[in-house]
mmCIF file of C-alpha atoms and ligand atoms in Angstrom:
data_model
loop_
_atom_site.group_PDB
_atom_site.id
_atom_site.type_symbol
_atom_site.label_atom_id
_atom_site.label_comp_id
_atom_site.label_asym_id
_atom_site.label_seq_id
_atom_site.Cartn_x
_atom_site.Cartn_y
_atom_site.Cartn_z
ATOM 1 C CA MET A 97 0.216 0.103 0.090
ATOM 2 C CA ASP A 98 3.116 2.220 0.435
ATOM 3 C CA ALA A 99 2.984 2.565 -3.454
ATOM 4 C CA LEU A 100 -0.367 4.489 -3.639
ATOM 5 C CA LYS A 101 -0.158 8.192 -4.178
ATOM 6 C CA ALA A 102 -2.540 10.157 -1.191
ATOM 7 C CA SER A 103 -5.059 11.007 -3.501
ATOM 8 C CA GLU A 104 -5.564 7.295 -4.526
ATOM 9 C CA ARG A 105 -6.047 6.405 -0.789
ATOM 10 C CA ASP A 106 -8.185 9.063 -0.476
ATOM 11 C CA GLU A 107 -10.290 7.756 -3.486
ATOM 12 C CA MET A 108 -10.504 4.545 -2.111
ATOM 13 C CA LEU A 109 -11.388 5.560 1.339
ATOM 14 C CA GLU A 110 -14.551 7.335 0.169
ATOM 15 C CA ARG A 111 -15.403 4.640 -2.258
ATOM 16 C CA ALA A 112 -15.339 2.046 1.001
ATOM 17 C CA MET A 113 -17.485 4.489 2.478
ATOM 18 C CA ALA A 114 -19.837 4.933 -0.332
ATOM 19 C CA ARG A 115 -19.979 1.096 -0.571
ATOM 20 C CA HIS A 116 -21.269 1.187 2.614
ATOM 21 C CA GLN A 117 -23.945 4.188 1.896
ATOM 22 C CA TYR A 118 -22.222 6.055 4.770
ATOM 23 C CA ALA A 119 -24.125 4.168 7.324
ATOM 24 C CA GLY A 120 -23.016 4.399 10.847
ATOM 25 C CA GLU A 121 -22.895 0.616 11.371
ATOM 26 C CA ALA A 122 -19.996 0.081 8.726
ATOM 27 C CA LEU A 123 -17.798 2.316 11.311
ATOM 28 C CA ILE A 124 -15.313 -0.560 12.089
ATOM 29 C CA GLU A 125 -15.114 -1.833 8.628
ATOM 30 C CA ILE A 126 -14.015 1.606 7.690
ATOM 31 C CA LEU A 127 -11.763 2.345 10.179
ATOM 32 C CA HIS A 128 -10.030 -1.278 9.072
ATOM 33 C CA THR A 129 -9.809 0.084 5.408
ATOM 34 C CA ALA A 130 -8.208 3.414 6.402
ATOM 35 C CA GLN A 131 -5.898 1.755 8.860
ATOM 36 C CA GLN A 132 -4.608 -0.552 5.516
ATOM 37 C CA LEU A 133 -4.461 2.450 3.385
ATOM 38 C CA TYR A 134 -2.787 4.918 5.331
ATOM 39 C CA GLY A 135 -0.769 2.729 8.214
ATOM 40 C CA PHE A 136 -2.374 4.212 11.149
ATOM 41 C CA LEU A 137 -5.409 6.338 12.374
ATOM 42 C CA SER A 138 -4.047 10.061 12.405
ATOM 43 C CA ARG A 139 -6.748 12.541 13.971
ATOM 44 C CA PRO A 140 -7.585 14.290 10.702
ATOM 45 C CA LEU A 141 -8.357 10.713 9.243
ATOM 46 C CA LEU A 142 -10.553 9.734 12.132
ATOM 47 C CA GLU A 143 -12.363 13.227 11.927
ATOM 48 C CA ARG A 144 -12.764 12.713 8.147
ATOM 49 C CA ILE A 145 -14.288 9.171 8.617
ATOM 50 C CA ALA A 146 -16.702 10.957 11.526
ATOM 51 C CA ARG A 147 -18.192 13.512 8.857
ATOM 52 C CA GLY A 148 -18.301 10.760 6.274
ATOM 53 C CA LEU A 149 -20.191 8.666 8.409
ATOM 54 C CA LYS A 150 -22.307 11.357 10.010
ATOM 55 C CA LEU A 151 -21.048 10.205 13.361
ATOM 56 C CA PRO A 152 -20.059 12.378 16.160
ATOM 57 C CA PRO A 153 -15.940 12.291 16.434
ATOM 58 C CA SER A 154 -16.133 11.296 20.171
ATOM 59 C CA LYS A 155 -17.933 8.274 18.707
ATOM 60 C CA VAL A 156 -15.361 7.457 16.202
ATOM 61 C CA LEU A 157 -12.377 7.991 18.435
ATOM 62 C CA GLY A 158 -14.130 5.951 21.459
ATOM 63 C CA VAL A 159 -14.656 3.075 19.207
ATOM 64 C CA ALA A 160 -11.313 2.943 17.681
ATOM 65 C CA THR A 161 -9.648 3.577 20.828
ATOM 66 C CA PHE A 162 -11.567 0.349 22.184
ATOM 67 C CA TYR A 163 -9.993 -1.624 20.254
ATOM 68 C CA HIS A 164 -6.177 -2.835 20.497
ATOM 69 C CA LEU A 165 -5.793 -3.289 16.715
ATOM 70 C CA PHE A 166 -5.969 -0.040 15.694
ATOM 71 C CA ARG A 167 -2.669 2.045 15.843
ATOM 72 C CA PHE A 168 -2.450 6.067 15.838
ATOM 73 C CA ALA A 169 0.901 6.521 15.140
ATOM 74 C CA PRO A 170 2.903 4.963 12.317
ATOM 75 C CA ARG A 171 4.508 1.911 12.776
ATOM 76 C CA HIS A 172 8.453 1.553 12.696
ATOM 77 C CA PRO A 173 10.174 -1.075 10.926
ATOM 78 C CA HIS A 174 10.192 -3.708 13.884
ATOM 79 C CA SER A 175 7.701 -4.629 16.338
ATOM 80 C CA ALA A 176 6.789 -6.672 19.341
ATOM 81 C CA VAL A 177 3.456 -7.739 20.165
ATOM 82 C CA ILE A 178 3.419 -8.613 24.096
ATOM 83 C CA CYS A 179 0.041 -10.608 24.972
ATOM 84 C CA LEU A 180 -0.968 -9.716 28.354
ATOM 85 C CA GLY A 181 -3.983 -12.066 28.833
ATOM 86 C CA THR A 182 -4.636 -14.166 31.573
ATOM 87 C CA ALA A 183 -2.097 -17.234 30.674
ATOM 88 C CA CYS A 184 0.628 -15.199 29.455
ATOM 89 C CA TYR A 185 0.403 -12.669 32.326
ATOM 90 C CA GLY A 186 0.382 -15.397 34.905
ATOM 91 C CA ALA A 187 3.681 -17.087 32.848
ATOM 92 C CA GLY A 188 5.595 -13.645 33.315
ATOM 93 C CA ALA A 189 4.454 -11.448 30.465
ATOM 94 C CA CYS A 190 4.554 -8.328 32.412
ATOM 95 C CA ASP A 191 8.713 -8.720 32.567
ATOM 96 C CA LEU A 192 8.714 -9.530 28.770
ATOM 97 C CA LEU A 193 6.845 -6.079 28.460
ATOM 98 C CA ALA A 194 9.418 -4.105 30.705
ATOM 99 C CA GLU A 195 12.003 -5.972 28.575
ATOM 100 C CA ALA A 196 10.630 -4.931 25.656
ATOM 101 C CA GLN A 197 10.027 -1.438 26.250
ATOM 102 C CA HIS A 198 13.666 -1.302 27.620
ATOM 103 C CA CYS A 199 15.262 -2.939 24.865
ATOM 104 C CA ALA A 200 13.114 -0.553 22.588
ATOM 105 C CA ASN A 201 13.794 3.034 24.458
ATOM 106 C CA LEU A 202 17.724 2.060 23.312
ATOM 107 C CA ASP A 203 16.262 2.327 19.695
ATOM 108 C CA SER A 204 13.488 3.844 19.575
ATOM 109 C CA GLU A 205 13.457 4.590 15.740
ATOM 110 C CA ARG A 206 12.970 1.468 15.200
ATOM 111 C CA TRP A 207 10.795 -0.305 17.491
ATOM 112 C CA THR A 208 7.009 -0.490 18.138
ATOM 113 C CA ILE A 209 6.039 -2.183 21.679
ATOM 114 C CA GLU A 210 2.093 -3.002 21.802
ATOM 115 C CA THR A 211 0.115 -5.202 23.652
ATOM 116 C CA VAL A 212 -2.938 -7.261 23.300
ATOM 117 C CA ARG A 213 -5.293 -8.875 25.857
ATOM 118 C CA CYS A 214 -4.936 -12.524 24.376
ATOM 119 C CA ALA A 215 -3.414 -13.851 21.421
ATOM 120 C CA GLY A 216 -5.495 -17.187 21.022
ATOM 121 C CA ALA A 217 -2.228 -19.307 21.655
ATOM 122 C CA CYS A 218 -2.866 -19.755 25.534
ATOM 123 C CA GLY A 219 -0.899 -23.124 25.363
ATOM 124 C CA LEU A 220 2.089 -21.395 23.889
ATOM 125 C CA ALA A 221 2.247 -18.631 26.841
ATOM 126 C CA PRO A 222 4.134 -16.214 27.340
ATOM 127 C CA LEU A 223 3.678 -15.109 23.593
ATOM 128 C CA VAL A 224 5.057 -12.718 21.683
ATOM 129 C CA VAL A 225 4.709 -11.461 17.998
ATOM 130 C CA LEU A 226 8.246 -10.673 17.105
ATOM 131 C CA ASP A 227 7.980 -8.711 13.577
ATOM 132 C CA ASP A 228 4.856 -10.565 12.905
ATOM 133 C CA GLN A 229 6.306 -14.088 14.103
ATOM 134 C CA PRO A 230 4.433 -16.014 16.739
ATOM 135 C CA CYS A 231 7.270 -16.797 19.444
ATOM 136 C CA ALA A 232 6.284 -19.145 21.877
ATOM 137 C CA ARG A 233 7.205 -19.583 25.657
ATOM 138 C CA VAL A 234 9.277 -16.404 25.750
ATOM 139 C CA SER A 235 11.645 -15.777 28.288
ATOM 140 C CA PRO A 236 13.085 -12.109 28.712
ATOM 141 C CA ASP A 237 16.735 -13.210 27.824
ATOM 142 C CA ALA A 238 15.500 -14.326 24.657
ATOM 143 C CA LEU A 239 13.562 -11.436 23.771
ATOM 144 C CA ALA A 240 16.382 -8.851 24.675
ATOM 145 C CA GLU A 241 18.829 -11.591 22.440
ATOM 146 C CA PHE A 242 16.336 -10.614 19.371
ATOM 147 C CA PHE A 243 16.315 -6.996 19.852
ATOM 148 C CA ARG A 244 20.005 -7.013 19.893
ATOM 149 C CA ARG A 245 20.118 -9.343 16.841
ATOM 150 C CA THR A 246 17.559 -7.420 14.734
ATOM 151 C CA LYS A 247 18.893 -4.900 12.675
HETATM 152 S S1 FES B 284 -3.324 -15.311 26.702
HETATM 153 FE FE1 FES B 284 -1.746 -14.614 25.708
HETATM 154 S S2 FES B 284 -2.277 -15.997 24.310
HETATM 155 FE FE2 FES B 284 -3.935 -16.159 25.527
#
């Protein structure tokens, strides 16, 4: 999607809203489409969606921030998604989050750290998704090593 021009993205978003007849019920689908097109949901983009679907901006922001899968800032080249669901939490996910935040702070231009409530693979706890690859039973040391190795 990076090769698209801004005007093409705008047009595709407009077409997506038109396809749903600008219905407010399509908000989540439109937010998905917008994130796919633009990479993240900026404030002007959320305001545009609110105008398009004739919804209060506060409702659009409320729905977007309710779901963890929406981003409000550009993603860096590398990502670590730490699962903080019950199984992962009990298996030490907080230590992993602390380690990831520490490592990312050392190289803040390259890393996006995110959390999810449950990634749906509780038997693999603690689970971390590193650059879109799920990694099972991750230790803080293994996570630190991944950050060191990743250029
Ligand atoms: S709690 Fe982490 S995968 Fe379910």
